[in-house]
Amino acid sequence: MDKNDCAIGVDLGGTKIEVALVDGTGSILKKLRLATMVTSGLEAIEREIVGAAQELMQAATPTPLGLGVGVAGQIDSLGARVRFAPNLNWHDAPLQADLHRQLQLPVALLNDVRAATWAEWLYGAGRGCADLICLFVGTGIGGSVVSGGRMLEGSSNSAGELGHMTVDLHGPTCHCGNQGCLEALAGGWAIARRAREAIAADPRAGACLNRLVDNQLDALSAEQVARAAHTGDPLAGQIVTEVAAALIAGSIGLINGFNPSRLILGGGVMEGLPELVKHIDQGVRKHALQIALENLEVLPAQLHNDAGVIGAAAFAMQQFSKKG
Amino acid sequence: MDKNDCAIGVDLGGTKIEVALVDGTGSILKKLRLATMVTSGLEAIEREIVGAAQELMQAATPTPLGLGVGVAGQIDSLGARVRFAPNLNWHDAPLQADLHRQLQLPVALLNDVRAATWAEWLYGAGRGCADLICLFVGTGIGGSVVSGGRMLEGSSNSAGELGHMTVDLHGPTCHCGNQGCLEALAGGWAIARRAREAIAADPRAGACLNRLVDNQLDALSAEQVARAAHTGDPLAGQIVTEVAAALIAGSIGLINGFNPSRLILGGGVMEGLPELVKHIDQGVRKHALQIALENLEVLPAQLHNDAGVIGAAAFAMQQFSKKG
């Protein structure tokens, strides 16, 4: 990839769309942010992306090599169609062909977590590293694995569902139907569920959390649990300790299974509880296999909310670069 | 790899050494079996291997392309030294250079579980498959992963320690020091431990198992638990049910994480309890992610005790083939 190249990256989620012009050093030259009009359907969202991309193309010299779209959903193995995107309510959407036809620019689709991993790998905490794992702990938990200098794709392009590794086979039910998934213990939704249950079981212990949401338990989020823990609330502190234990258990499995030299931790829950990076680092050093720890660094992700657009653009540059 | 090529494969374990001449179709042309003289040290074992290899080289036309050694231990990233082999009591043994000097044949070292995976991949249940996981459930649990047509190695050549993924974070302690590893719930040693504890807790329920070992609880093995379960003993049946649950949980994590098209199950425990393949297949189909199951087959390993020598030879052929 040449540093003078550029591409357009799109981060397409259920509430917002970000579209950015990104150069070959991973820098954002210009970024636009739109609301996702989910109820208007596929074509309306495509029109939004096309409009924003055209605006950026006018600003771009040289012409962008292509457009990369990171989608919160499953992409088929050919990178042509969005098979399923629950937050967008899309099933089998021919996004690549549609955008290509309208923009006359090569288009590459990938899952949004993979896009963020590309960004961290090329321009963030994973720079120069051939074996890394990015684990993004937000409302849900997703991840992606680079092994021997290649991002793993799997047989149906779904490798890296790291939030759905069982870490507690007697643990709580996950949204996916399995029991004791990492996400069911440490994802944002699970943290909120755990807090609501704890408050219901012991309202006195839950008084501080309850106050934070004016007794509207439905409004309780992982962010508030983190805030309460940081002010010294014992119940919130206990929940954070449990979250750390689950993340350590999951990380041990990842380290022993993949033997990465970097474990990169990002996402909203990690940003709300940045001390978790140190706790996970200490925990895995106690309990993972010695040989698997040998080259390991545990690091926070660096690119935060920009990882999606940067990674989608980088993926497109890598796919469509003439030197590639 | 040409079908007329051949190589020598060595399966080097703590109790026996197998040395075989293997051709490019994975067929064993001749095999020798020796006892491992662990207490005699590195040089004595090397002499045994060299003697057996020389005998096979005399029988070989054409000359073997090389010698592959699958070692029950950790191999360095260069494939030159055995860093640690607990059953052989070796630390940092320069096995590749020693054997090469004595045999004047190219020598390749690899971990024994990787060797078995090469064998299953090229000639067994994994033939023609680019994304597979081999999970070997014996006294311990090991595995190896092929993703996108490459076997994963990791940053210190230790990728694939699949027995040391946490599946029960409140579970029993593992030999590795971690809690609730898959191996600590479903490895042969853990099955025996669980049975001994259950018999001690309820001697009446344990009567059948106790009889099988003449009240010598120390002699109880996973094999006897399997046999008792097959004769209808309720306690042994309960233990096997727990083992199946742990293997299902571990397999779900592997399937969601790596998205293989084949999960291949081998090792002594699986051979003693062959019905587990079906139970694991059914369990993962209920609880793994739909997209990760799409191409999945769950199959028993095919090459059994010969996988080690065949895989070690295949690895050498692949490394040293002129067409490679």
GROMACS .gro file of N, CA, C and O in nm, chain A residues 74-75 83 131 145 147-150 152-162 164-170 176-179 181 185 245-246 248-250 252-261 286-289 291-296, chain B residues 74-75 83 131 145 147-150 152-162 164-170 176-179 181 185 245-246 248-250 252-261 287-289 291-296:
model
  460
   74GLN      N    1  -2.326  -1.028   0.880
   74GLN     CA    2  -2.252  -1.138   0.818
   74GLN      C    3  -2.236  -1.113   0.669
   74GLN      O    4  -2.333  -1.085   0.600
   75ILE      N    5  -2.114  -1.125   0.623
   75ILE     CA    6  -2.084  -1.105   0.481
   75ILE      C    7  -2.057  -1.241   0.418
   75ILE      O    8  -1.991  -1.325   0.479
   83ARG      N    9  -2.531  -1.112   0.415
   83ARG     CA   10  -2.623  -1.225   0.434
   83ARG      C   11  -2.728  -1.193   0.539
   83ARG      O   12  -2.844  -1.224   0.524
  131ASP      N   13   0.083  -1.202   1.442
  131ASP     CA   14  -0.007  -1.290   1.519
  131ASP      C   15  -0.074  -1.208   1.628
  131ASP      O   16  -0.014  -1.182   1.733
  145VAL      N   17  -0.896  -1.254   1.438
  145VAL     CA   18  -0.766  -1.313   1.465
  145VAL      C   19  -0.677  -1.302   1.342
  145VAL      O   20  -0.721  -1.335   1.232
  147SER      N   21  -0.327  -1.459   1.216
  147SER     CA   22  -0.233  -1.566   1.251
  147SER      C   23  -0.139  -1.587   1.134
  147SER      O   24  -0.183  -1.605   1.020
  148GLY      N   25  -0.009  -1.581   1.160
  148GLY     CA   26   0.089  -1.597   1.053
  148GLY      C   27   0.072  -1.492   0.944
  148GLY      O   28   0.095  -1.519   0.826
  149GLY      N   29   0.031  -1.372   0.982
  149GLY     CA   30   0.021  -1.262   0.887
  149GLY      C   31  -0.104  -1.262   0.801
  149GLY      O   32  -0.111  -1.189   0.702
  150ARG      N   33  -0.204  -1.344   0.838
  150ARG     CA   34  -0.329  -1.346   0.761
  150ARG      C   35  -0.446  -1.338   0.857
  150ARG      O   36  -0.448  -1.405   0.960
  152LEU      N   37  -0.789  -1.456   0.980
  152LEU     CA   38  -0.863  -1.581   0.961
  152LEU      C   39  -1.005  -1.551   0.915
  152LEU      O   40  -1.071  -1.461   0.967
  153GLU      N   41  -1.051  -1.628   0.819
  153GLU     CA   42  -1.185  -1.608   0.765
  153GLU      C   43  -1.280  -1.723   0.798
  153GLU      O   44  -1.398  -1.701   0.820
  154GLY      N   45  -1.229  -1.844   0.798
  154GLY     CA   46  -1.314  -1.959   0.826
  154GLY      C   47  -1.388  -2.005   0.702
  154GLY      O   48  -1.382  -1.941   0.596
  155SER      N   49  -1.458  -2.116   0.715
  155SER     CA   50  -1.517  -2.181   0.598
  155SER      C   51  -1.642  -2.111   0.547
  155SER      O   52  -1.680  -2.128   0.432
  156SER      N   53  -1.708  -2.032   0.632
  156SER     CA   54  -1.820  -1.953   0.581
  156SER      C   55  -1.803  -1.806   0.620
  156SER      O   56  -1.899  -1.735   0.643
  157ASN      N   57  -1.677  -1.767   0.625
  157ASN     CA   58  -1.641  -1.626   0.648
  157ASN      C   59  -1.690  -1.574   0.783
  157ASN      O   60  -1.714  -1.455   0.799
  158SER      N   61  -1.704  -1.664   0.881
  158SER     CA   62  -1.753  -1.620   1.011
  158SER      C   63  -1.653  -1.644   1.124
  158SER      O   64  -1.689  -1.634   1.242
  159ALA      N   65  -1.528  -1.676   1.091
  159ALA     CA   66  -1.429  -1.697   1.197
  159ALA      C   67  -1.419  -1.573   1.284
  159ALA      O   68  -1.433  -1.461   1.236
  160GLY      N   69  -1.394  -1.594   1.413
  160GLY     CA   70  -1.371  -1.482   1.502
  160GLY      C   71  -1.491  -1.443   1.587
  160GLY      O   72  -1.493  -1.334   1.644
  161GLU      N   73  -1.588  -1.532   1.599
  161GLU     CA   74  -1.701  -1.501   1.689
  161GLU      C   75  -1.656  -1.530   1.832
  161GLU      O   76  -1.705  -1.622   1.900
  162LEU      N   77  -1.562  -1.448   1.878
  162LEU     CA   78  -1.492  -1.477   2.003
  162LEU      C   79  -1.580  -1.450   2.125
  162LEU      O   80  -1.549  -1.495   2.234
  164HIS      N   81  -1.862  -1.572   2.154
  164HIS     CA   82  -1.946  -1.691   2.172
  164HIS      C   83  -1.863  -1.816   2.194
  164HIS      O   84  -1.895  -1.924   2.146
  165MET      N   85  -1.753  -1.799   2.267
  165MET     CA   86  -1.682  -1.913   2.324
  165MET      C   87  -1.741  -1.936   2.462
  165MET      O   88  -1.758  -1.842   2.541
  166THR      N   89  -1.770  -2.061   2.493
  166THR     CA   90  -1.820  -2.095   2.626
  166THR      C   91  -1.707  -2.082   2.728
  166THR      O   92  -1.603  -2.144   2.712
  167VAL      N   93  -1.726  -2.000   2.829
  167VAL     CA   94  -1.626  -1.992   2.936
  167VAL      C   95  -1.684  -2.038   3.069
  167VAL      O   96  -1.612  -2.054   3.166
  168ASP      N   97  -1.814  -2.060   3.074
  168ASP     CA   98  -1.877  -2.105   3.199
  168ASP      C   99  -1.993  -2.195   3.162
  168ASP      O  100  -2.106  -2.149   3.145
  169LEU      N  101  -1.966  -2.325   3.153
  169LEU     CA  102  -2.068  -2.412   3.093
  169LEU      C  103  -2.193  -2.424   3.177
  169LEU      O  104  -2.296  -2.472   3.130
  170HIS      N  105  -2.186  -2.377   3.304
  170HIS     CA  106  -2.308  -2.371   3.385
  170HIS      C  107  -2.359  -2.228   3.395
  170HIS      O  108  -2.445  -2.198   3.478
  176CYS      N  109  -2.745  -1.578   2.196
  176CYS     CA  110  -2.731  -1.673   2.085
  176CYS      C  111  -2.796  -1.807   2.118
  176CYS      O  112  -2.805  -1.893   2.031
  177GLY      N  113  -2.837  -1.828   2.242
  177GLY     CA  114  -2.901  -1.954   2.279
  177GLY      C  115  -2.809  -2.048   2.356
  177GLY      O  116  -2.856  -2.139   2.423
  178ASN      N  117  -2.680  -2.026   2.345
  178ASN     CA  118  -2.584  -2.108   2.419
  178ASN      C  119  -2.577  -2.061   2.564
  178ASN      O  120  -2.628  -1.954   2.598
  179GLN      N  121  -2.513  -2.139   2.647
  179GLN     CA  122  -2.501  -2.106   2.788
  179GLN      C  123  -2.357  -2.067   2.821
  179GLN      O  124  -2.264  -2.135   2.777
  181CYS      N  125  -2.158  -1.817   2.736
  181CYS     CA  126  -2.068  -1.751   2.641
  181CYS      C  127  -1.997  -1.636   2.711
  181CYS      O  128  -2.051  -1.574   2.802
  185LEU      N  129  -2.145  -1.306   2.987
  185LEU     CA  130  -2.089  -1.270   3.117
  185LEU      C  131  -2.023  -1.132   3.117
  185LEU      O  132  -2.016  -1.067   3.221
  245ALA      N  133  -1.304  -1.150   3.561
  245ALA     CA  134  -1.276  -1.294   3.568
  245ALA      C  135  -1.318  -1.364   3.439
  245ALA      O  136  -1.247  -1.451   3.387
  246ALA      N  137  -1.434  -1.325   3.385
  246ALA     CA  138  -1.480  -1.386   3.260
  246ALA      C  139  -1.388  -1.350   3.145
  246ALA      O  140  -1.353  -1.435   3.062
  248ILE      N  141  -1.074  -1.269   3.164
  248ILE     CA  142  -0.946  -1.340   3.183
  248ILE      C  143  -0.962  -1.485   3.133
  248ILE      O  144  -0.878  -1.535   3.059
  249ALA      N  145  -1.071  -1.550   3.172
  249ALA     CA  146  -1.093  -1.688   3.128
  249ALA      C  147  -1.099  -1.698   2.976
  249ALA      O  148  -1.038  -1.786   2.915
  250GLY      N  149  -1.173  -1.606   2.915
  250GLY     CA  150  -1.182  -1.607   2.769
  250GLY      C  151  -1.047  -1.579   2.704
  250GLY      O  152  -1.009  -1.643   2.606
  252ILE      N  153  -0.751  -1.639   2.827
  252ILE     CA  154  -0.663  -1.756   2.844
  252ILE      C  155  -0.687  -1.856   2.731
  252ILE      O  156  -0.594  -1.906   2.669
  253GLY      N  157  -0.815  -1.881   2.702
  253GLY     CA  158  -0.846  -1.973   2.592
  253GLY      C  159  -0.791  -1.923   2.460
  253GLY      O  160  -0.735  -2.000   2.381
  254LEU      N  161  -0.807  -1.794   2.435
  254LEU     CA  162  -0.758  -1.735   2.310
  254LEU      C  163  -0.607  -1.743   2.300
  254LEU      O  164  -0.551  -1.776   2.195
  255ILE      N  165  -0.540  -1.715   2.410
  255ILE     CA  166  -0.393  -1.715   2.410
  255ILE      C  167  -0.340  -1.857   2.392
  255ILE      O  168  -0.251  -1.883   2.312
  256ASN      N  169  -0.397  -1.952   2.466
  256ASN     CA  170  -0.352  -2.091   2.453
  256ASN      C  171  -0.388  -2.149   2.316
  256ASN      O  172  -0.315  -2.230   2.261
  257GLY      N  173  -0.500  -2.106   2.262
  257GLY     CA  174  -0.544  -2.161   2.134
  257GLY      C  175  -0.472  -2.101   2.014
  257GLY      O  176  -0.436  -2.173   1.921
  258PHE      N  177  -0.449  -1.969   2.017
  258PHE     CA  178  -0.395  -1.901   1.899
  258PHE      C  179  -0.249  -1.857   1.916
  258PHE      O  180  -0.186  -1.821   1.818
  259ASN      N  181  -0.199  -1.850   2.038
  259ASN     CA  182  -0.059  -1.811   2.063
  259ASN      C  183  -0.023  -1.678   1.993
  259ASN      O  184   0.072  -1.671   1.917
  260PRO      N  185  -0.099  -1.572   2.020
  260PRO     CA  186  -0.069  -1.443   1.956
  260PRO      C  187   0.047  -1.374   2.026
  260PRO      O  188   0.081  -1.407   2.140
  261SER      N  189   0.107  -1.276   1.959
  261SER     CA  190   0.205  -1.194   2.030
  261SER      C  191   0.140  -1.064   2.082
  261SER      O  192   0.200  -0.996   2.164
  286LYS      N  193  -0.083  -1.520   3.501
  286LYS     CA  194  -0.087  -1.622   3.606
  286LYS      C  195  -0.132  -1.757   3.553
  286LYS      O  196  -0.088  -1.860   3.600
  287HIS      N  197  -0.225  -1.758   3.455
  287HIS     CA  198  -0.294  -1.883   3.428
  287HIS      C  199  -0.285  -1.937   3.285
  287HIS      O  200  -0.331  -2.048   3.260
  288ALA      N  201  -0.232  -1.861   3.191
  288ALA     CA  202  -0.214  -1.919   3.057
  288ALA      C  203  -0.084  -1.999   3.056
  288ALA      O  204  -0.003  -1.991   3.149
  289LEU      N  205  -0.065  -2.080   2.951
  289LEU     CA  206   0.055  -2.164   2.942
  289LEU      C  207   0.179  -2.075   2.922
  289LEU      O  208   0.175  -1.978   2.846
  291ILE      N  209   0.453  -2.112   2.755
  291ILE     CA  210   0.503  -2.096   2.618
  291ILE      C  211   0.413  -2.002   2.537
  291ILE      O  212   0.460  -1.928   2.451
  292ALA      N  213   0.284  -2.004   2.567
  292ALA     CA  214   0.191  -1.920   2.492
  292ALA      C  215   0.203  -1.773   2.533
  292ALA      O  216   0.160  -1.683   2.461
  293LEU      N  217   0.262  -1.748   2.649
  293LEU     CA  218   0.277  -1.612   2.701
  293LEU      C  219   0.407  -1.546   2.657
  293LEU      O  220   0.424  -1.424   2.671
  294GLU      N  221   0.495  -1.630   2.605
  294GLU     CA  222   0.633  -1.588   2.581
  294GLU      C  223   0.647  -1.454   2.509
  294GLU      O  224   0.726  -1.369   2.549
  295ASN      N  225   0.572  -1.437   2.399
  295ASN     CA  226   0.584  -1.313   2.321
  295ASN      C  227   0.468  -1.218   2.345
  295ASN      O  228   0.451  -1.121   2.272
  296LEU      N  229   0.385  -1.247   2.444
  296LEU     CA  230   0.256  -1.178   2.452
  296LEU      C  231   0.264  -1.039   2.514
  296LEU      O  232   0.321  -1.019   2.620
  398GLN      N  233   0.732  -2.936   2.315
  398GLN     CA  234   0.732  -2.806   2.248
  398GLN      C  235   0.852  -2.795   2.154
  398GLN      O  236   0.965  -2.818   2.196
  399ILE      N  237   0.826  -2.756   2.032
  399ILE     CA  238   0.932  -2.740   1.932
  399ILE      C  239   0.953  -2.590   1.910
  399ILE      O  240   0.856  -2.515   1.903
  407ARG      N  241   1.220  -2.775   2.279
  407ARG     CA  242   1.240  -2.684   2.391
  407ARG      C  243   1.210  -2.750   2.523
  407ARG      O  244   1.280  -2.731   2.623
  455ASP      N  245  -1.026  -2.586   0.604
  455ASP     CA  246  -1.055  -2.530   0.736
  455ASP      C  247  -1.099  -2.643   0.829
  455ASP      O  248  -1.216  -2.686   0.824
  469VAL      N  249  -0.513  -2.661   1.437
  469VAL     CA  250  -0.612  -2.593   1.354
  469VAL      C  251  -0.554  -2.564   1.217
  469VAL      O  252  -0.442  -2.511   1.206
  471SER      N  253  -0.652  -2.339   0.896
  471SER     CA  254  -0.745  -2.232   0.859
  471SER      C  255  -0.699  -2.172   0.727
  471SER      O  256  -0.581  -2.136   0.712
  472GLY      N  257  -0.788  -2.167   0.630
  472GLY     CA  258  -0.751  -2.114   0.499
  472GLY      C  259  -0.638  -2.193   0.434
  472GLY      O  260  -0.554  -2.137   0.364
  473GLY      N  261  -0.634  -2.323   0.460
  473GLY     CA  262  -0.533  -2.408   0.397
  473GLY      C  263  -0.396  -2.405   0.461
  473GLY      O  264  -0.300  -2.454   0.403
  474ARG      N  265  -0.385  -2.347   0.580
  474ARG     CA  266  -0.255  -2.345   0.650
  474ARG      C  267  -0.272  -2.389   0.794
  474ARG      O  268  -0.368  -2.348   0.861
  476LEU      N  269  -0.211  -2.349   1.168
  476LEU     CA  270  -0.172  -2.234   1.250
  476LEU      C  271  -0.054  -2.270   1.340
  476LEU      O  272  -0.051  -2.377   1.400
  477GLU      N  273   0.040  -2.178   1.351
  477GLU     CA  274   0.160  -2.203   1.431
  477GLU      C  275   0.166  -2.113   1.554
  477GLU      O  276   0.211  -2.156   1.659
  478GLY      N  277   0.123  -1.988   1.537
  478GLY     CA  278   0.130  -1.895   1.649
  478GLY      C  279   0.268  -1.832   1.661
  478GLY      O  280   0.361  -1.868   1.590
  479SER      N  281   0.278  -1.737   1.754
  479SER     CA  282   0.399  -1.654   1.759
  479SER      C  283   0.516  -1.726   1.824
  479SER      O  284   0.631  -1.688   1.803
  480SER      N  285   0.490  -1.830   1.905
  480SER     CA  286   0.604  -1.910   1.955
  480SER      C  287   0.579  -2.057   1.925
  480SER      O  288   0.619  -2.144   2.002
  481ASN      N  289   0.515  -2.081   1.812
  481ASN     CA  290   0.493  -2.216   1.761
  481ASN      C  291   0.412  -2.303   1.857
  481ASN      O  292   0.427  -2.424   1.858
  482SER      N  293   0.326  -2.241   1.937
  482SER     CA  294   0.249  -2.321   2.032
  482SER      C  295   0.098  -2.310   2.010
  482SER      O  296   0.020  -2.352   2.096
  483ALA      N  297   0.055  -2.256   1.896
  483ALA     CA  298  -0.089  -2.246   1.870
  483ALA      C  299  -0.152  -2.385   1.875
  483ALA      O  300  -0.089  -2.484   1.839
  484GLY      N  301  -0.276  -2.391   1.921
  484GLY     CA  302  -0.347  -2.518   1.920
  484GLY      C  303  -0.351  -2.590   2.054
  484GLY      O  304  -0.384  -2.707   2.060
  485GLU      N  305  -0.321  -2.519   2.162
  485GLU     CA  306  -0.334  -2.584   2.293
  485GLU      C  307  -0.482  -2.583   2.333
  485GLU      O  308  -0.524  -2.518   2.427
  486LEU      N  309  -0.559  -2.662   2.257
  486LEU     CA  310  -0.704  -2.653   2.267
  486LEU      C  311  -0.758  -2.719   2.394
  486LEU      O  312  -0.872  -2.695   2.433
  488HIS      N  313  -0.650  -2.643   2.673
  488HIS     CA  314  -0.636  -2.543   2.779
  488HIS      C  315  -0.714  -2.416   2.749
  488HIS      O  316  -0.671  -2.305   2.777
  489MET      N  317  -0.831  -2.437   2.689
  489MET     CA  318  -0.930  -2.330   2.683
  489MET      C  319  -1.018  -2.346   2.807
  489MET      O  320  -1.063  -2.457   2.838
  490THR      N  321  -1.046  -2.236   2.874
  490THR     CA  322  -1.135  -2.240   2.989
  490THR      C  323  -1.278  -2.263   2.941
  490THR      O  324  -1.329  -2.186   2.860
  491VAL      N  325  -1.342  -2.368   2.988
  491VAL     CA  326  -1.484  -2.387   2.955
  491VAL      C  327  -1.573  -2.380   3.079
  491VAL      O  328  -1.694  -2.380   3.069
  492ASP      N  329  -1.511  -2.378   3.198
  492ASP     CA  330  -1.589  -2.371   3.322
  492ASP      C  331  -1.508  -2.291   3.422
  492ASP      O  332  -1.429  -2.346   3.497
  493LEU      N  333  -1.531  -2.159   3.423
  493LEU     CA  334  -1.439  -2.075   3.500
  493LEU      C  335  -1.446  -2.099   3.650
  493LEU      O  336  -1.358  -2.055   3.724
  494HIS      N  337  -1.549  -2.171   3.696
  494HIS     CA  338  -1.552  -2.211   3.837
  494HIS      C  339  -1.515  -2.358   3.852
  494HIS      O  340  -1.536  -2.417   3.957
  500CYS      N  341  -0.222  -2.761   3.439
  500CYS     CA  342  -0.148  -2.642   3.394
  500CYS      C  343  -0.158  -2.528   3.495
  500CYS      O  344  -0.092  -2.426   3.480
  501GLY      N  345  -0.242  -2.543   3.597
  501GLY     CA  346  -0.257  -2.438   3.698
  501GLY      C  347  -0.381  -2.353   3.680
  501GLY      O  348  -0.426  -2.286   3.772
  502ASN      N  349  -0.438  -2.355   3.560
  502ASN     CA  350  -0.561  -2.280   3.534
  502ASN      C  351  -0.681  -2.360   3.588
  502ASN      O  352  -0.671  -2.476   3.623
  503GLN      N  353  -0.794  -2.294   3.593
  503GLN     CA  354  -0.915  -2.357   3.644
  503GLN      C  355  -1.012  -2.383   3.530
  503GLN      O  356  -1.034  -2.296   3.445
  505CYS      N  357  -1.013  -2.579   3.264
  505CYS     CA  358  -0.972  -2.609   3.127
  505CYS      C  359  -1.053  -2.727   3.074
  505CYS      O  360  -1.094  -2.815   3.151
  509LEU      N  361  -1.166  -3.128   3.260
  509LEU     CA  362  -1.301  -3.185   3.268
  509LEU      C  363  -1.316  -3.309   3.180
  509LEU      O  364  -1.401  -3.394   3.209
  569ALA      N  365  -2.070  -3.301   2.797
  569ALA     CA  366  -2.110  -3.160   2.810
  569ALA      C  367  -1.988  -3.069   2.798
  569ALA      O  368  -1.993  -2.963   2.732
  570ALA      N  369  -1.877  -3.108   2.860
  570ALA     CA  370  -1.755  -3.026   2.852
  570ALA      C  371  -1.702  -3.023   2.709
  570ALA      O  372  -1.661  -2.918   2.658
  572ILE      N  373  -1.872  -3.066   2.436
  572ILE     CA  374  -1.964  -2.985   2.355
  572ILE      C  375  -1.933  -2.836   2.377
  572ILE      O  376  -1.921  -2.759   2.281
  573ALA      N  377  -1.917  -2.796   2.502
  573ALA     CA  378  -1.887  -2.655   2.530
  573ALA      C  379  -1.757  -2.612   2.463
  573ALA      O  380  -1.749  -2.506   2.401
  574GLY      N  381  -1.654  -2.696   2.475
  574GLY     CA  382  -1.527  -2.663   2.411
  574GLY      C  383  -1.541  -2.658   2.260
  574GLY      O  384  -1.487  -2.568   2.194
  576ILE      N  385  -1.807  -2.589   2.084
  576ILE     CA  386  -1.883  -2.469   2.045
  576ILE      C  387  -1.787  -2.350   2.033
  576ILE      O  388  -1.791  -2.274   1.935
  577GLY      N  389  -1.700  -2.334   2.131
  577GLY     CA  390  -1.603  -2.225   2.125
  577GLY      C  391  -1.513  -2.236   2.003
  577GLY      O  392  -1.487  -2.137   1.933
  578LEU      N  393  -1.468  -2.358   1.974
  578LEU     CA  394  -1.381  -2.378   1.859
  578LEU      C  395  -1.453  -2.349   1.728
  578LEU      O  396  -1.399  -2.287   1.637
  579ILE      N  397  -1.578  -2.393   1.719
  579ILE     CA  398  -1.655  -2.374   1.596
  579ILE      C  399  -1.687  -2.226   1.576
  579ILE      O  400  -1.670  -2.171   1.467
  580ASN      N  401  -1.730  -2.159   1.682
  580ASN     CA  402  -1.761  -2.017   1.669
  580ASN      C  403  -1.635  -1.934   1.645
  580ASN      O  404  -1.638  -1.834   1.574
  581GLY      N  405  -1.525  -1.976   1.703
  581GLY     CA  406  -1.401  -1.900   1.690
  581GLY      C  407  -1.331  -1.921   1.556
  581GLY      O  408  -1.281  -1.827   1.497
  582PHE      N  409  -1.328  -2.046   1.509
  582PHE     CA  410  -1.248  -2.078   1.389
  582PHE      C  411  -1.333  -2.105   1.265
  582PHE      O  412  -1.281  -2.107   1.156
  583ASN      N  413  -1.462  -2.134   1.282
  583ASN     CA  414  -1.551  -2.159   1.168
  583ASN      C  415  -1.493  -2.265   1.072
  583ASN      O  416  -1.478  -2.242   0.953
  584PRO      N  417  -1.462  -2.384   1.125
  584PRO     CA  418  -1.409  -2.491   1.040
  584PRO      C  419  -1.520  -2.559   0.961
  584PRO      O  420  -1.638  -2.546   0.995
  585SER      N  421  -1.482  -2.629   0.855
  585SER     CA  422  -1.583  -2.713   0.789
  585SER      C  423  -1.576  -2.858   0.838
  585SER      O  424  -1.668  -2.935   0.812
  611HIS      N  425  -2.628  -2.550   1.977
  611HIS     CA  426  -2.584  -2.432   2.051
  611HIS      C  427  -2.476  -2.346   1.985
  611HIS      O  428  -2.445  -2.239   2.037
  612ALA      N  429  -2.416  -2.391   1.878
  612ALA     CA  430  -2.320  -2.302   1.810
  612ALA      C  431  -2.398  -2.207   1.719
  612ALA      O  432  -2.517  -2.226   1.693
  613LEU      N  433  -2.330  -2.103   1.669
  613LEU     CA  434  -2.397  -2.006   1.583
  613LEU      C  435  -2.433  -2.069   1.448
  613LEU      O  436  -2.354  -2.146   1.392
  615ILE      N  437  -2.442  -1.960   1.145
  615ILE     CA  438  -2.351  -1.938   1.032
  615ILE      C  439  -2.223  -2.021   1.047
  615ILE      O  440  -2.166  -2.066   0.946
  616ALA      N  441  -2.182  -2.044   1.170
  616ALA     CA  442  -2.058  -2.119   1.192
  616ALA      C  443  -2.080  -2.269   1.168
  616ALA      O  444  -1.986  -2.345   1.147
  617LEU      N  445  -2.206  -2.311   1.171
  617LEU     CA  446  -2.239  -2.453   1.152
  617LEU      C  447  -2.261  -2.489   1.006
  617LEU      O  448  -2.266  -2.608   0.970
  618GLU      N  449  -2.273  -2.385   0.925
  618GLU     CA  450  -2.321  -2.403   0.789
  618GLU      C  451  -2.250  -2.513   0.711
  618GLU      O  452  -2.315  -2.595   0.645
  619ASN      N  453  -2.117  -2.514   0.717
  619ASN     CA  454  -2.042  -2.613   0.639
  619ASN      C  455  -1.989  -2.726   0.727
  619ASN      O  456  -1.906  -2.804   0.683
  620LEU      N  457  -2.033  -2.731   0.851
  620LEU     CA  458  -1.963  -2.817   0.947
  620LEU      C  459  -2.001  -2.965   0.940
  620LEU      O  460  -2.118  -3.000   0.939
   0.00000   0.00000   0.00000
